[in-house]
Coordinates of C-alpha atoms in Angstrom, one line a residue:
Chain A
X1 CA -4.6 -32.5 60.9
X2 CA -1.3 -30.8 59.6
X3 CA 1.1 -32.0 57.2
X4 CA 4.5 -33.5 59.1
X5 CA 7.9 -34.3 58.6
X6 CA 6.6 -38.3 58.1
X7 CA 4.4 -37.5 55.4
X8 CA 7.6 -37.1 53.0
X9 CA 7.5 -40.8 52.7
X10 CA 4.9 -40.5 50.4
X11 CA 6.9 -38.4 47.9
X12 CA 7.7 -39.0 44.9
X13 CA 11.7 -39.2 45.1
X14 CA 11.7 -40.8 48.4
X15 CA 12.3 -44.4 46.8
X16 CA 8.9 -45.6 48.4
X17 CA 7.0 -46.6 51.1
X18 CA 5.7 -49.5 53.4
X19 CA 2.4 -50.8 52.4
X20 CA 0.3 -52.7 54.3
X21 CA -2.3 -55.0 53.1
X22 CA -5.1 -55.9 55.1
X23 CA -6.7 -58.7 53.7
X24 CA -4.3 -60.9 51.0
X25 CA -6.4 -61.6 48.1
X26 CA -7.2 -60.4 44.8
X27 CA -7.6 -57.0 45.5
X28 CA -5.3 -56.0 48.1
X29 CA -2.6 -59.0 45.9
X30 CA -2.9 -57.3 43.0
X31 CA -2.4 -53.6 44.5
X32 CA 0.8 -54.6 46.2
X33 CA 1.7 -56.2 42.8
X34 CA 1.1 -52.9 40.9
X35 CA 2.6 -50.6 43.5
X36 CA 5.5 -52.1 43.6
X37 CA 5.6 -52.4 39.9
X38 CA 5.2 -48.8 39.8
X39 CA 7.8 -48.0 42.6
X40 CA 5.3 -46.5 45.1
X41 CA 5.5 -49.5 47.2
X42 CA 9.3 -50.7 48.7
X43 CA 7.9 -53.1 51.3
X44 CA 4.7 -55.1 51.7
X45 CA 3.3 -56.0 54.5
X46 CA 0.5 -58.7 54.7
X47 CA -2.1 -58.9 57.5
X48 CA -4.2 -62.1 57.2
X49 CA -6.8 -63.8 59.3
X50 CA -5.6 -66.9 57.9
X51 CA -1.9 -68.4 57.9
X52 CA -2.7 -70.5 54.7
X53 CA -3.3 -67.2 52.9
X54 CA -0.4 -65.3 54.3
X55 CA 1.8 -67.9 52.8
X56 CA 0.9 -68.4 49.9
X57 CA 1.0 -64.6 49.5
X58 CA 4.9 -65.0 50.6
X59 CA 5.4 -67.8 48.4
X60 CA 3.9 -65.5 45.7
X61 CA 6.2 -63.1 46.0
X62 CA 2.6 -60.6 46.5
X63 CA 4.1 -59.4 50.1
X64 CA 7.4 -59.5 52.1
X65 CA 6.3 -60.3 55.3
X66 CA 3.8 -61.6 57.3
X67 CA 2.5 -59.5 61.0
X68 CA -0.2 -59.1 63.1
X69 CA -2.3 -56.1 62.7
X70 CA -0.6 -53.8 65.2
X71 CA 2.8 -54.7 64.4
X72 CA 1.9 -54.4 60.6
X73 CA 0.6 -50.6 61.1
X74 CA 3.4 -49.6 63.3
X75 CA 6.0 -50.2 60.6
X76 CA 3.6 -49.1 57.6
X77 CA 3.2 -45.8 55.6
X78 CA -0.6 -46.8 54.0
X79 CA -3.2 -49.4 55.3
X80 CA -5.2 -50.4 52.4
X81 CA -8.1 -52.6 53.5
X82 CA -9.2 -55.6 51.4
X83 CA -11.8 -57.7 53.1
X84 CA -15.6 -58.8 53.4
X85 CA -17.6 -55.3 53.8
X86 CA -18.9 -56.7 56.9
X87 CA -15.6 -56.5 58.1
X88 CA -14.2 -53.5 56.8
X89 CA -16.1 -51.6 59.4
X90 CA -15.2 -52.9 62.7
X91 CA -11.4 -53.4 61.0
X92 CA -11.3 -49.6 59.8
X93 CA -12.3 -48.9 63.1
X94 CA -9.5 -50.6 64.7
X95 CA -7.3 -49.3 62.6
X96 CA -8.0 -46.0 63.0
X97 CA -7.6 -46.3 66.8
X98 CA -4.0 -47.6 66.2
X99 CA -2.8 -45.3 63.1
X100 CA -0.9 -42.0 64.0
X101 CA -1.3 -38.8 62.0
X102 CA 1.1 -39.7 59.2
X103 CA -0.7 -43.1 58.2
X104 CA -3.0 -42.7 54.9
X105 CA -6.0 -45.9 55.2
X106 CA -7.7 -46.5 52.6
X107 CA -10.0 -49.8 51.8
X108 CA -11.4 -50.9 48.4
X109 CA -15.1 -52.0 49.5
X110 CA -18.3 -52.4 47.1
X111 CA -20.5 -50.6 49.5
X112 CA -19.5 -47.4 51.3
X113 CA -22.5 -46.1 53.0
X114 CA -22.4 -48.4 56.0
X115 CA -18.6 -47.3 56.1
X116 CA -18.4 -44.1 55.8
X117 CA -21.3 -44.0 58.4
X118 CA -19.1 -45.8 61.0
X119 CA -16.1 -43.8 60.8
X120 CA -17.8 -40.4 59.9
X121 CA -17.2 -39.6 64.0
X122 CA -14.0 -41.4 64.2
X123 CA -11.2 -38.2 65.7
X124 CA -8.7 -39.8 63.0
X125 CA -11.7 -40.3 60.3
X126 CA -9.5 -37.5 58.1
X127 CA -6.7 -40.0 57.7
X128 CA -8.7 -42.6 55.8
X129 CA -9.8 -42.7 52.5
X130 CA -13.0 -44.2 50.9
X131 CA -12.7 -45.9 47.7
X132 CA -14.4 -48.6 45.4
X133 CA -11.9 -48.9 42.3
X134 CA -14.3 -51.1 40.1
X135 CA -11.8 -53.3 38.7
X136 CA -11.9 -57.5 39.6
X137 CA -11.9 -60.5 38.3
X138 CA -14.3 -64.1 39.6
X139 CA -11.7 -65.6 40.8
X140 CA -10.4 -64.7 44.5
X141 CA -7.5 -65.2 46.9
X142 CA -3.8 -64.3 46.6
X143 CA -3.1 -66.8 43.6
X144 CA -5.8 -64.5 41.9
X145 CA -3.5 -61.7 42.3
X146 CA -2.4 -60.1 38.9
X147 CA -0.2 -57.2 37.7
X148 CA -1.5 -54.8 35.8
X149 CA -5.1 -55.1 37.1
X150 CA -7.5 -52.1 37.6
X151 CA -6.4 -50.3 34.5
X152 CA -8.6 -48.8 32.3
X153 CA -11.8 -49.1 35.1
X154 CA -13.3 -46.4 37.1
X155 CA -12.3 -45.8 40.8
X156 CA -15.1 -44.1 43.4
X157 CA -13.7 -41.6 45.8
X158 CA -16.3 -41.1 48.7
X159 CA -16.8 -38.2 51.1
X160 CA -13.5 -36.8 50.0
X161 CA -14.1 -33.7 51.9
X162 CA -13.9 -35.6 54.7
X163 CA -10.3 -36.9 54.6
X164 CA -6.9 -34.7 54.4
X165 CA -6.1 -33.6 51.0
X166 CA -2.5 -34.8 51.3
X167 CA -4.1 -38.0 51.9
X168 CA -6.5 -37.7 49.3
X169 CA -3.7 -36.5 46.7
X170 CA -1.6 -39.5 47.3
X171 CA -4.6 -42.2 46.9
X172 CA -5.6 -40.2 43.9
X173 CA -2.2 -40.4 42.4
X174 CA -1.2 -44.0 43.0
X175 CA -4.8 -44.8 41.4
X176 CA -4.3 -42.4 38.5
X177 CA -0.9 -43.8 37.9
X178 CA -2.4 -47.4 37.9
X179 CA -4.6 -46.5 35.1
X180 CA -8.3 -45.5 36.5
X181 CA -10.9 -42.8 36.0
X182 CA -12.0 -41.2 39.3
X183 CA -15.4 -40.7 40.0
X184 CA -16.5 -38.7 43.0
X185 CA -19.2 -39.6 45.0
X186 CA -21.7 -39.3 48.5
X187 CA -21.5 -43.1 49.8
X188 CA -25.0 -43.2 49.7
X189 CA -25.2 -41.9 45.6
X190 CA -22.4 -44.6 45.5
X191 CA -24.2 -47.6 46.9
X192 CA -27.4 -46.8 44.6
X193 CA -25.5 -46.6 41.4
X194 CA -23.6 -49.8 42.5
X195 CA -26.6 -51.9 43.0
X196 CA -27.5 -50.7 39.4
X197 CA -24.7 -51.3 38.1
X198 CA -22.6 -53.8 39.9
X199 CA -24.6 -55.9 42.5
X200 CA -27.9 -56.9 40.3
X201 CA -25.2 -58.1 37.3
X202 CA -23.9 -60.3 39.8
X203 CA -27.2 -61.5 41.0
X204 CA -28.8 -62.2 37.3
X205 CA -25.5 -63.9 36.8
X206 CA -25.9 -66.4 40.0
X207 CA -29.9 -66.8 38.9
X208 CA -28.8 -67.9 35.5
X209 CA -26.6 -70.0 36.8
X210 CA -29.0 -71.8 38.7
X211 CA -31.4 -72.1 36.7
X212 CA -29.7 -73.7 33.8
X213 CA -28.0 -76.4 36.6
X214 CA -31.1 -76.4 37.8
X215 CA -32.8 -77.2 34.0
X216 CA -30.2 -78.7 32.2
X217 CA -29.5 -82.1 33.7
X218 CA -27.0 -82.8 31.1
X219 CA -23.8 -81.3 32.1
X220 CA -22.0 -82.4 29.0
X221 CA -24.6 -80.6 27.2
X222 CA -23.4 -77.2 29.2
X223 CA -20.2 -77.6 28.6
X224 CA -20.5 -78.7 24.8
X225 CA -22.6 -76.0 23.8
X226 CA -22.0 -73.3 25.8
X227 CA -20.6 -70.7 23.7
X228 CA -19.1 -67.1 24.5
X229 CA -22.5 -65.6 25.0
X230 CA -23.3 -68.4 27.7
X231 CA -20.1 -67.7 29.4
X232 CA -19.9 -64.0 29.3
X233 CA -23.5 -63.9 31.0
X234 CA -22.6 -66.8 33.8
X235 CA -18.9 -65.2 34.1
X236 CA -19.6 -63.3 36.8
X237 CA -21.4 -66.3 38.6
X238 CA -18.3 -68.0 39.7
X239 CA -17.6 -65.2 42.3
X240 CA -17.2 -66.2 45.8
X241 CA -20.2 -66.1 48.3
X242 CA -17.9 -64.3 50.9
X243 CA -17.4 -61.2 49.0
X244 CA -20.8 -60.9 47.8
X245 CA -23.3 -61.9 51.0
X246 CA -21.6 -59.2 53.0
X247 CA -22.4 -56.6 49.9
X248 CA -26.0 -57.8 49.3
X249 CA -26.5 -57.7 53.0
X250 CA -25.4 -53.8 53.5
X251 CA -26.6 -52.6 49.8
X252 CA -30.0 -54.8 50.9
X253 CA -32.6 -51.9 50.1
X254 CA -31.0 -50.5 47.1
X255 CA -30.7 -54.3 45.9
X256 CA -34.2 -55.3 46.7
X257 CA -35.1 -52.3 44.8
X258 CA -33.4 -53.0 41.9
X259 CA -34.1 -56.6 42.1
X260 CA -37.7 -55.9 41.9
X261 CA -37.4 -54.2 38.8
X262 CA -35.7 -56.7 36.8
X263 CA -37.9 -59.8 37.7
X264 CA -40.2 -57.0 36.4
X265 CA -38.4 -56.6 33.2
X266 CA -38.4 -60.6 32.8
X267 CA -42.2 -60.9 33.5
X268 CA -42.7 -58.9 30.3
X269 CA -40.7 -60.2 28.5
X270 CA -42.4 -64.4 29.8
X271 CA -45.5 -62.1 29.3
X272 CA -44.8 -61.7 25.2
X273 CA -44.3 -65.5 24.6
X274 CA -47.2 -66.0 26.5
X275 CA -49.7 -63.5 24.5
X276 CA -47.5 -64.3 21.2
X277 CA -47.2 -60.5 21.2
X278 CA -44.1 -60.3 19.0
X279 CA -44.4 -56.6 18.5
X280 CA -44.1 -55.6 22.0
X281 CA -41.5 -58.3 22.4
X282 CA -39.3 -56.7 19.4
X283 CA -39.9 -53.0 21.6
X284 CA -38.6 -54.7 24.4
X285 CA -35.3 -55.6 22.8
X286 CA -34.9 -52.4 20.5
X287 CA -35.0 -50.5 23.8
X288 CA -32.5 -53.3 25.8
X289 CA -29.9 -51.8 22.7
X290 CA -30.2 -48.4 23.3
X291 CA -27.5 -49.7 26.3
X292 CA -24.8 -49.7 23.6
X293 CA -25.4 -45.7 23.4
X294 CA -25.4 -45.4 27.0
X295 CA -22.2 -47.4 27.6
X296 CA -20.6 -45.8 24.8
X297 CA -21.0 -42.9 26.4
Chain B
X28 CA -29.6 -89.4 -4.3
X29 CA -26.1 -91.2 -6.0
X30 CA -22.6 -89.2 -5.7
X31 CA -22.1 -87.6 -9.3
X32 CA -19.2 -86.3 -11.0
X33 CA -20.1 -82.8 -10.4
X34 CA -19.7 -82.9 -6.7
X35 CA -16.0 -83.0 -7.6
X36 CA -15.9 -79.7 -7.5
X37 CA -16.0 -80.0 -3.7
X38 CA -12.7 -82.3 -3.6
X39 CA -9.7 -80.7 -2.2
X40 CA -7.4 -80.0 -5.3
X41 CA -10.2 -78.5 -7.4
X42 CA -9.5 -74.8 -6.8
X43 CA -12.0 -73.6 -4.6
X44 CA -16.4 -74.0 -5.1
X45 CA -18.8 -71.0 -5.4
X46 CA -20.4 -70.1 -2.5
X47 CA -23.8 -68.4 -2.3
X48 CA -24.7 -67.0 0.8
X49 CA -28.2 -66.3 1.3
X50 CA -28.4 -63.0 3.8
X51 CA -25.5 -60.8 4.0
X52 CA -24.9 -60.0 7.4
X53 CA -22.5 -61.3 10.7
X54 CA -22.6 -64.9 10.2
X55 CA -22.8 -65.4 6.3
X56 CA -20.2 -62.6 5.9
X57 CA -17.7 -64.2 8.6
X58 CA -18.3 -67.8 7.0
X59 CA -17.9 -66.3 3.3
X60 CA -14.5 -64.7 4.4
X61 CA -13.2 -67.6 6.2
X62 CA -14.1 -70.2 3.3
X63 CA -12.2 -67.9 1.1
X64 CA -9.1 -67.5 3.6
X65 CA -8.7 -71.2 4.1
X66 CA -9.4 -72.0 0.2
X67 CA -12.7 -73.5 0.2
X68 CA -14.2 -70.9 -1.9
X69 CA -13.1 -69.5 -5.2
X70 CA -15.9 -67.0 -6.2
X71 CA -18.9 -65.4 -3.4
X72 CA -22.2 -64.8 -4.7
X73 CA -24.5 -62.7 -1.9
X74 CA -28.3 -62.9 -2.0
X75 CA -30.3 -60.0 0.1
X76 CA -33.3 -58.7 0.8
X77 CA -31.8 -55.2 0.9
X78 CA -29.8 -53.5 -2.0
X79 CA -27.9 -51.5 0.6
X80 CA -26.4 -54.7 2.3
X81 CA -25.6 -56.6 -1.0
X82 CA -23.3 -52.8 -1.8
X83 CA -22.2 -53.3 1.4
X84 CA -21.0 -56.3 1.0
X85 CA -19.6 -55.7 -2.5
X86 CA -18.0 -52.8 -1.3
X87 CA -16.3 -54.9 1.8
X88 CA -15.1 -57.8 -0.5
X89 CA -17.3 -60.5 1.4
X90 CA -19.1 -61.3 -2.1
X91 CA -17.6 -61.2 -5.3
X92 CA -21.1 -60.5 -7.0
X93 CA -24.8 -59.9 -6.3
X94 CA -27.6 -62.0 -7.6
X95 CA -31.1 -62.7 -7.4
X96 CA -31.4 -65.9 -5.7
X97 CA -32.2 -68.4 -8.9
X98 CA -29.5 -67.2 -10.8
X99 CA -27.2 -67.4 -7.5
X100 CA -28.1 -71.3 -7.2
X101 CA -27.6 -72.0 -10.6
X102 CA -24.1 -70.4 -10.3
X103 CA -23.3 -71.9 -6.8
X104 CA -22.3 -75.2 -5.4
X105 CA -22.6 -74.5 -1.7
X106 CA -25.8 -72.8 -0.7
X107 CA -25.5 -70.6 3.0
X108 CA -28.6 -69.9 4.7
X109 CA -27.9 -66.9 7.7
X110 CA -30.9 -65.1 8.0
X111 CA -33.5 -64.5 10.7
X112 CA -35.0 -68.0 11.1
X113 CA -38.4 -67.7 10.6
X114 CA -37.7 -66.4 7.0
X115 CA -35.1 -69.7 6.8
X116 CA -38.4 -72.0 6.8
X117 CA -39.9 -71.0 3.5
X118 CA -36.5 -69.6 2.1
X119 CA -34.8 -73.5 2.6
X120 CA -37.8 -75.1 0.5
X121 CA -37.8 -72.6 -2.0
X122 CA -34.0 -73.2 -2.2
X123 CA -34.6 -77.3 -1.7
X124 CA -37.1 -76.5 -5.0
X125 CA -34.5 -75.0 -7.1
X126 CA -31.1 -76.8 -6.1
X127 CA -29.9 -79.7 -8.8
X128 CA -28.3 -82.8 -6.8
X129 CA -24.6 -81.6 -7.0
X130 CA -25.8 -78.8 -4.8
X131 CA -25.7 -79.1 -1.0
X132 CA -27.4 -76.5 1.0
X133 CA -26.6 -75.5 4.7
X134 CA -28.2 -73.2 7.4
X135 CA -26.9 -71.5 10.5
X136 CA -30.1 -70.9 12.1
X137 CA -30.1 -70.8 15.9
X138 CA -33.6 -72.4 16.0
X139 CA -33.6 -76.2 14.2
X140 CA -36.6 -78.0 15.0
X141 CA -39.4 -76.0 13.0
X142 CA -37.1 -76.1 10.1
X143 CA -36.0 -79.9 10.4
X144 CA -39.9 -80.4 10.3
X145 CA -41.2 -78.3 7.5
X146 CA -38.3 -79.7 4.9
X147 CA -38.8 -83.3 6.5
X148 CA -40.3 -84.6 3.6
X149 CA -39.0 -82.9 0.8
X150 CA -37.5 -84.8 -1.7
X151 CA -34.1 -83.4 -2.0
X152 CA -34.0 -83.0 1.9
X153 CA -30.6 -85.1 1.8
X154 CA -29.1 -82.1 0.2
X155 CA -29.9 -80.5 2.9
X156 CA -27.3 -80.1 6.1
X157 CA -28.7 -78.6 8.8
X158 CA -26.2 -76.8 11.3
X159 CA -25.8 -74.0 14.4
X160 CA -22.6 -72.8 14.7
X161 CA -22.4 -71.3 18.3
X162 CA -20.7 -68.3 17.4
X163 CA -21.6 -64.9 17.1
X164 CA -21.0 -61.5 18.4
X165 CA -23.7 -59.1 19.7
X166 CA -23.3 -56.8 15.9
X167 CA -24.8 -57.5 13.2
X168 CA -24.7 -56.5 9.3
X169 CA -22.2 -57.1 6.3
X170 CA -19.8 -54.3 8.5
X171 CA -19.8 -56.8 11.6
X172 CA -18.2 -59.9 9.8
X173 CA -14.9 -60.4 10.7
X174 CA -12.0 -63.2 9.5
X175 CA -11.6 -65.9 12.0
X176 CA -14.6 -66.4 13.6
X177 CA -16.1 -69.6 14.9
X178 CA -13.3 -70.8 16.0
X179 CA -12.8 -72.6 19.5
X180 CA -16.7 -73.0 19.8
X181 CA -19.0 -76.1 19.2
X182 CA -21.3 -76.4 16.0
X183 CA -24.5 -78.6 16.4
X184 CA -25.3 -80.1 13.2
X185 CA -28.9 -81.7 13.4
X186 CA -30.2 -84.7 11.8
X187 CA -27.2 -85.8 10.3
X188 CA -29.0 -89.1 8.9
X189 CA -31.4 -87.3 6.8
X190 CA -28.1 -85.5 5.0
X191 CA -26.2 -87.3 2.5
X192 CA -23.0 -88.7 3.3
X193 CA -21.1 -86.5 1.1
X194 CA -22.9 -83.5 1.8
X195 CA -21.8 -84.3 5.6
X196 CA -18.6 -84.8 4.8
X197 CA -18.4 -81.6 2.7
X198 CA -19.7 -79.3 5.6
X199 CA -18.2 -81.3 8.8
X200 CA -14.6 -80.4 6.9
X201 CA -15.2 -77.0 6.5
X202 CA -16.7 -76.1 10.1
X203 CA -13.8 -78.4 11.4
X204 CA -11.2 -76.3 9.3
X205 CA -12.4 -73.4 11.0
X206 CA -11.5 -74.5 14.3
X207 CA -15.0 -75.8 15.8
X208 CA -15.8 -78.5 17.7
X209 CA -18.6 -80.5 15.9
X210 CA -21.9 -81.8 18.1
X211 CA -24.5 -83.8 16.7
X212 CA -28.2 -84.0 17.8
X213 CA -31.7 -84.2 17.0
X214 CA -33.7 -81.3 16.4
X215 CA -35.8 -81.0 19.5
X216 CA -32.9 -81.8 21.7
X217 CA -31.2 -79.1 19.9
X218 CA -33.6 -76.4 20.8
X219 CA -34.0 -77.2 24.6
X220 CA -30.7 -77.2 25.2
X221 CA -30.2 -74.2 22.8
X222 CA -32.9 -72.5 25.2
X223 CA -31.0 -73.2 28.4
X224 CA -27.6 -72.0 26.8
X225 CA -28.4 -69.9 24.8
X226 CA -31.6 -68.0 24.4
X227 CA -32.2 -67.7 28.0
X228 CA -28.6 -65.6 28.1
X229 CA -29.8 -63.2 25.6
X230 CA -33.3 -62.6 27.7
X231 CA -31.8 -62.0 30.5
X232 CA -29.3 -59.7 29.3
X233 CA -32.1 -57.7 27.3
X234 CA -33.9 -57.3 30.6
X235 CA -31.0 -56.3 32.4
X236 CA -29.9 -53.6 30.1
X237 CA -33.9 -52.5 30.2
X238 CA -33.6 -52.4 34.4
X239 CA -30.8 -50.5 34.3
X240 CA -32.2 -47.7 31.3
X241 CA -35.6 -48.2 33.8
X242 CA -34.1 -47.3 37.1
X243 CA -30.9 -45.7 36.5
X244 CA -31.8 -42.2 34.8
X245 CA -28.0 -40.7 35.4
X246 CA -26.8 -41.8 32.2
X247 CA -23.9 -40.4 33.3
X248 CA -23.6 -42.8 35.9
X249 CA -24.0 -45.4 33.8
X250 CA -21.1 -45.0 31.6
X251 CA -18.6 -43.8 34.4
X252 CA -19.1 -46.8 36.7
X253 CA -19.7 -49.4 34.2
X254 CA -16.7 -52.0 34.9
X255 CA -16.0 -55.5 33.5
X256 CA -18.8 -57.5 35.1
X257 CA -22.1 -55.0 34.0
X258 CA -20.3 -55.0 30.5
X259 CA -20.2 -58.5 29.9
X260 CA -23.6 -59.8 31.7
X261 CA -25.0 -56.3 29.3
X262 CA -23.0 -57.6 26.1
X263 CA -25.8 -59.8 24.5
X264 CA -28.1 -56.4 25.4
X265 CA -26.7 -55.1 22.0
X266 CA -27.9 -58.5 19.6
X267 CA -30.3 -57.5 17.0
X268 CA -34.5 -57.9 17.6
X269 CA -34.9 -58.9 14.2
X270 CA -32.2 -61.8 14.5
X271 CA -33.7 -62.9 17.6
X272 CA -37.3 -62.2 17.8
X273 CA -38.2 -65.2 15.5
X274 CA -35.2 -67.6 17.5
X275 CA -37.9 -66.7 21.0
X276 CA -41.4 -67.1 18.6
X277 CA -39.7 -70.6 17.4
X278 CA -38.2 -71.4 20.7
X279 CA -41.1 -70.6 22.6
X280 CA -42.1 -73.0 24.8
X281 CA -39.1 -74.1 25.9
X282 CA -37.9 -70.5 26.9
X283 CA -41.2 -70.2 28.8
X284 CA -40.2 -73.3 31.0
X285 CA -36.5 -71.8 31.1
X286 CA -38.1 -68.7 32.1
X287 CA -40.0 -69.5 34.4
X288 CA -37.6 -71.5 36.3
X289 CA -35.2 -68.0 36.2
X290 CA -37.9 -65.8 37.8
X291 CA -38.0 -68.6 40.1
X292 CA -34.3 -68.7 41.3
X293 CA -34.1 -64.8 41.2
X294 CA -37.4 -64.6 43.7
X295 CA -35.0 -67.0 45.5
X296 CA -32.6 -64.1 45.7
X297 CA -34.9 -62.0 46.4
X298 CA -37.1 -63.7 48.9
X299 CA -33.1 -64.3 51.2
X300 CA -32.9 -60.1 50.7
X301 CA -36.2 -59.9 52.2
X302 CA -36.0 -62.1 55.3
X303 CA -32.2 -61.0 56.0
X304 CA -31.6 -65.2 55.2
X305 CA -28.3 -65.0 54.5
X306 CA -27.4 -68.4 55.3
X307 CA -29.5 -69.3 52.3
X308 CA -28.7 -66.9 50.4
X309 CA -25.0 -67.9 51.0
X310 CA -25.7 -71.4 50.0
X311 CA -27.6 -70.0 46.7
X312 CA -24.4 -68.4 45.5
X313 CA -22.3 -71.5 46.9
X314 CA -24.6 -73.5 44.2
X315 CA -24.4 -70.7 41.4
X316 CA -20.6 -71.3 42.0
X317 CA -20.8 -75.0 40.6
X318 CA -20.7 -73.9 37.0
X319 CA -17.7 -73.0 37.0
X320 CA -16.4 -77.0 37.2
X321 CA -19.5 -77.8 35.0
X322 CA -18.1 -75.4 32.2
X323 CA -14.4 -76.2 32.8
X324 CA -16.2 -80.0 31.6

């Protein structure tokens, strides 16, 4: 598609544009929050299946007004798609069938392969841009919402040869200004390194979870004892089963992969108590802390 | 054993006790610099396998001298025991051997029932105050201790009725001074839960960091997409073997039940990826979920 005369809403000294959010939760809540904080945003739109959410997000200040999805697109400059990954697709899809030529989508899913998959044929698949900024907190819904959030994290751009580079360059700039690193990717690379890196931590952390309310039948124990290494490892195991059964179910193979791998790890390590073989159980951990290295980069 | 006039030295308006720390590392070095901060201790003696660490140490201002351990404890009034804990066995009855009755000795140990056992019977076990502060960070070494820490978490102390009152009294105030929240049980208790809490967090963490190096050989990857949630389930990847080999060979069979019952819930997880149950595996993070209320107490 060509550049038009519409597309000058996105500029920089244009006093900012109409956002839409489609989904109003954490993610979507706290990129209003932060583009209006950084004057991209003038107006936010919210689109919400559910009423409850819209107003709280209204009551939050997080978005301006409440509309139905076609109204919401009609009046908006970018879509940016915040939902279940299940849903992103057939949503995008819709979306894309109602956008003209001077709307930028974008959505902030943990998987993209099933995604970009979808829309790869779509006539309007240039206007939308793929991205996973790897930035959240457990918590969810609008009152999760906080400014100043995906700072200092990465963001994945996928298949960016496949979408406009003004709408890439305005994505890429309202990230960047936000704070985050940006990573290009295939969707497919993407969803690997995301079940390495994202999805299992989430799955260990619901396990562990389990297994200690599963064990420990004294709750005040839990809560007496449990100190910041207990709670940095269980953190992640207060997130909400409707984010994270969509993204297990579409990074399934990748996940099962990975999955099998750690039970793995932890059947060496049950294996070393076992056999009392302390040496092989100090290798174990002396090559666990060669992460450190790796993270530091 | 009778309260005598050299325990005075542990009253309030008596300028500050020596201190001996025995092991020079993260937790002796924070508790030295903190009992000099809030005025406990006057003068730090270090005792250490390793001349490098004692220099260290010297060189940081944690101790105020470096001594052989016989001439520490004849210059010391509180005795500190951090080291691994299957050197804290013999190391506590050699200490228990030397101490006068003025003395009181303490441990940090994260393991207590082996070492409750072996000084059971000793005849200045009253001296003796057996505690786990649940505090530490994933360093290690004189260089890791910092000021203020312990703070805001619980400290079990074990056995409290085998301790003399005064010696109690003497080690309650301080932990209490720096901000913890004081928890008393027996020894056996202390390691199950301690296994649940604690030592289970570290396994899997170790594992976790070893799946990752295992499957994931774009190291690259690694550090660019690394957000908040594989950084903090990873954390405890970074703790020490030689701190915590001894904590699993003490802890054993409970962290075999423990573990066990973790491989179970994560073949849960995997087992719902396989047959595409995602009903179930829905309700397994709609359980994991429940520790969130369960920590918030």
């Amino acid at each position: 598609m060509q550049q038009d005369n519409k597309k000058d809403v996105f500029a920089k000294d244009n006093g900012g544009f109409t956002l839409c959010i489609v989904g109003v939760g954490l993610i979507s809540g706290s990129f209003a929050l932060s583009l209006k904080d950084k004057g991209f945003a003038k107006h936010v739109i919210g689109v919400s299946k559910t009423k409850a959410s819209e107003e709280k997000a209204l009551d939050l200040g997080i978005i301006d007004e409440a509309l139905p999805l076609e109204e919401a697109i009609a009046k908006s400059d970018l879509i940016y798609i915040a939902i279940p990954v299940d849903a992103t697709v057939p949503v995008s899809i819709n979306i894309l069938n109602l956008i003209d030529e001077h709307h930028i989508v974008a959505d902030a899913g943990g998987t993209k392969h099933a995604l970009c998959k979808a829309i790869e044929m779509h006539p309007k698949r240039a206007r939308y841009v793929a991205t996973h900024p790897m930035w959240g907190t457990e918590f969810s819904g609008p009152e999760a919402a906080v400014h100043n959030g995906f700072s200092g994290r990465s963001c994945v751009i996928c298949e960016k040869e496949k979408s406009d580079t003004d709408a890439v360059a305005v994505v890429e700039n309202i990230y960047t200004t936000l704070g985050m690193n940006l990573v290009y990717m295939q969707a497919e690379a993407h969803d690997i390194h995301a079940a390495y890196i994202s999805h299992i931590s989430h799955i260990t952390s619901f396990s562990l979870a389990n297994t200690v309310l599963e064990k420990e039948k004294e709750e005040d124990a839990i809560f007496q004892l449990a100190g910041g290494g207990f709670e940095s490892t269980v953190r992640l195991a207060k997130s909400s089963p409707a984010t994270w059964v969509p993204i297990f179910k579409q990074n399934r193979e990748n996940l099962l992969d990975v999955l099998n791998e750690h039970i793995t790890q932890l059947r060496k390590f049950k294996a070393c108590l076992e056999k009392e073989n302390y040496d092989y159980l100090y290798e174990l951990i002396a090559n666990a802390n060669k992460i450190e290295k790796v993270l530091n980069g």
